[in-house]
Amino acid sequence: MEFTAEPFGLDEAPEHAVVAREAVETAGLDAVDVGPFGDTAEGGADAVPAAADALPRRTLTAGAPRVSLQINVVGEDGR
């Protein structure tokens, strides 16, 4: 899953960006990588949809005017 809560600040993370990070870090995902230009998370068939549901709800409530979310399904063989 790739996600971005915009706008983001380079000097300090806005509240909605902090909330986005918390939403995925507490979702029981296998891996979360938060970066300045995009964020990724990996997890199973139950954890990713749950995180994808919580992420926009929480970040929009925290004031994000835009949330981008993309989910890719990767099989055991990496495809």
PDB file of C-alpha atoms in Angstrom:
ATOM      1  CA  MET A   1       0.000   0.000   0.000  1.00  0.00           C
ATOM      2  CA  GLU A   2       1.286   3.467  -0.897  1.00  0.00           C
ATOM      3  CA  PHE A   3      -0.195   6.526   0.751  1.00  0.00           C
ATOM      4  CA  THR A   4       0.316  10.256   1.097  1.00  0.00           C
ATOM      5  CA  ALA A   5      -1.594  12.760   3.212  1.00  0.00           C
ATOM      6  CA  GLU A   6      -1.153  16.208   1.714  1.00  0.00           C
ATOM      7  CA  PRO A   7      -0.044  18.873   2.057  1.00  0.00           C
ATOM      8  CA  PHE A   8       3.096  17.930   3.874  1.00  0.00           C
ATOM      9  CA  GLY A   9       5.607  20.298   5.411  1.00  0.00           C
ATOM     10  CA  LEU A  10       9.324  19.918   5.043  1.00  0.00           C
ATOM     11  CA  ASP A  11      10.126  21.699   8.311  1.00  0.00           C
ATOM     12  CA  GLU A  12       7.522  20.028  10.498  1.00  0.00           C
ATOM     13  CA  ALA A  13       4.959  17.300   9.904  1.00  0.00           C
ATOM     14  CA  PRO A  14       1.401  18.660  10.000  1.00  0.00           C
ATOM     15  CA  GLU A  15      -1.144  16.999  12.287  1.00  0.00           C
ATOM     16  CA  HIS A  16      -2.818  15.047   9.481  1.00  0.00           C
ATOM     17  CA  ALA A  17       0.540  13.540   8.469  1.00  0.00           C
ATOM     18  CA  VAL A  18       1.194  12.442  12.052  1.00  0.00           C
ATOM     19  CA  VAL A  19      -2.286  10.907  12.205  1.00  0.00           C
ATOM     20  CA  ALA A  20      -1.680   9.073   8.908  1.00  0.00           C
ATOM     21  CA  ARG A  21       1.508   7.554  10.293  1.00  0.00           C
ATOM     22  CA  GLU A  22      -0.248   6.509  13.495  1.00  0.00           C
ATOM     23  CA  ALA A  23      -3.113   4.944  11.517  1.00  0.00           C
ATOM     24  CA  VAL A  24      -0.804   2.594   9.652  1.00  0.00           C
ATOM     25  CA  GLU A  25       1.667   1.970  12.483  1.00  0.00           C
ATOM     26  CA  THR A  26      -1.146   0.725  14.741  1.00  0.00           C
ATOM     27  CA  ALA A  27      -2.885  -1.356  12.042  1.00  0.00           C
ATOM     28  CA  GLY A  28      -0.891  -4.555  12.539  1.00  0.00           C
ATOM     29  CA  LEU A  29       0.949  -4.281   9.239  1.00  0.00           C
ATOM     30  CA  ASP A  30       4.178  -6.151   8.558  1.00  0.00           C
ATOM     31  CA  ALA A  31       6.226  -3.105   7.505  1.00  0.00           C
ATOM     32  CA  VAL A  32       5.737   0.669   7.390  1.00  0.00           C
ATOM     33  CA  ASP A  33       8.127   3.105   5.698  1.00  0.00           C
ATOM     34  CA  VAL A  34       7.369   6.810   6.094  1.00  0.00           C
ATOM     35  CA  GLY A  35       9.305   9.208   3.875  1.00  0.00           C
ATOM     36  CA  PRO A  36       9.173  12.858   2.819  1.00  0.00           C
ATOM     37  CA  PHE A  37       7.586  12.196  -0.606  1.00  0.00           C
ATOM     38  CA  GLY A  38       5.527   9.080  -0.035  1.00  0.00           C
ATOM     39  CA  ASP A  39       4.834   6.333   2.412  1.00  0.00           C
ATOM     40  CA  THR A  40       4.479   2.580   2.048  1.00  0.00           C
ATOM     41  CA  ALA A  41       3.111  -0.220   4.157  1.00  0.00           C
ATOM     42  CA  GLU A  42       2.989  -3.973   3.673  1.00  0.00           C
ATOM     43  CA  GLY A  43       0.742  -6.518   5.254  1.00  0.00           C
ATOM     44  CA  GLY A  44      -1.682  -9.359   4.873  1.00  0.00           C
ATOM     45  CA  ALA A  45      -5.121  -9.601   3.326  1.00  0.00           C
ATOM     46  CA  ASP A  46      -6.848  -8.504   6.547  1.00  0.00           C
ATOM     47  CA  ALA A  47      -4.484  -5.792   7.782  1.00  0.00           C
ATOM     48  CA  VAL A  48      -4.098  -3.800   4.552  1.00  0.00           C
ATOM     49  CA  PRO A  49      -7.835  -3.272   3.886  1.00  0.00           C
ATOM     50  CA  ALA A  50      -8.374  -2.331   7.527  1.00  0.00           C
ATOM     51  CA  ALA A  51      -5.565   0.220   7.328  1.00  0.00           C
ATOM     52  CA  ALA A  52      -6.882   1.502   3.979  1.00  0.00           C
ATOM     53  CA  ASP A  53     -10.250   2.116   5.639  1.00  0.00           C
ATOM     54  CA  ALA A  54      -8.847   3.859   8.728  1.00  0.00           C
ATOM     55  CA  LEU A  55      -6.234   5.984   6.948  1.00  0.00           C
ATOM     56  CA  PRO A  56      -8.481   8.371   4.979  1.00  0.00           C
ATOM     57  CA  ARG A  57     -11.097   8.562   7.731  1.00  0.00           C
ATOM     58  CA  ARG A  58      -8.564   9.622  10.354  1.00  0.00           C
ATOM     59  CA  THR A  59      -6.443  11.913   8.171  1.00  0.00           C
ATOM     60  CA  LEU A  60      -9.407  13.761   6.647  1.00  0.00           C
ATOM     61  CA  THR A  61     -10.820  14.278  10.139  1.00  0.00           C
ATOM     62  CA  ALA A  62      -7.410  15.688  11.150  1.00  0.00           C
ATOM     63  CA  GLY A  63      -7.593  18.281   8.358  1.00  0.00           C
ATOM     64  CA  ALA A  64      -5.937  16.733   5.319  1.00  0.00           C
ATOM     65  CA  PRO A  65      -7.478  18.196   2.159  1.00  0.00           C
ATOM     66  CA  ARG A  66      -6.094  15.324   0.064  1.00  0.00           C
ATOM     67  CA  VAL A  67      -5.225  11.691   0.740  1.00  0.00           C
ATOM     68  CA  SER A  68      -3.735   9.497  -1.977  1.00  0.00           C
ATOM     69  CA  LEU A  69      -3.927   5.751  -1.547  1.00  0.00           C
ATOM     70  CA  GLN A  70      -2.890   2.884  -3.806  1.00  0.00           C
ATOM     71  CA  ILE A  71      -3.023  -0.809  -3.030  1.00  0.00           C
ATOM     72  CA  ASN A  72      -1.020  -3.390  -4.966  1.00  0.00           C
ATOM     73  CA  VAL A  73      -1.454  -7.109  -4.470  1.00  0.00           C
ATOM     74  CA  VAL A  74       1.832  -8.997  -4.498  1.00  0.00           C
ATOM     75  CA  GLY A  75       1.817 -12.778  -4.581  1.00  0.00           C
ATOM     76  CA  GLU A  76       4.262 -15.181  -3.001  1.00  0.00           C
ATOM     77  CA  ASP A  77       6.481 -15.032  -6.093  1.00  0.00           C
ATOM     78  CA  GLY A  78       6.825 -11.218  -5.882  1.00  0.00           C
ATOM     79  CA  ARG A  79       4.369 -10.446  -8.695  1.00  0.00           C
TER      80      ARG A  79
END
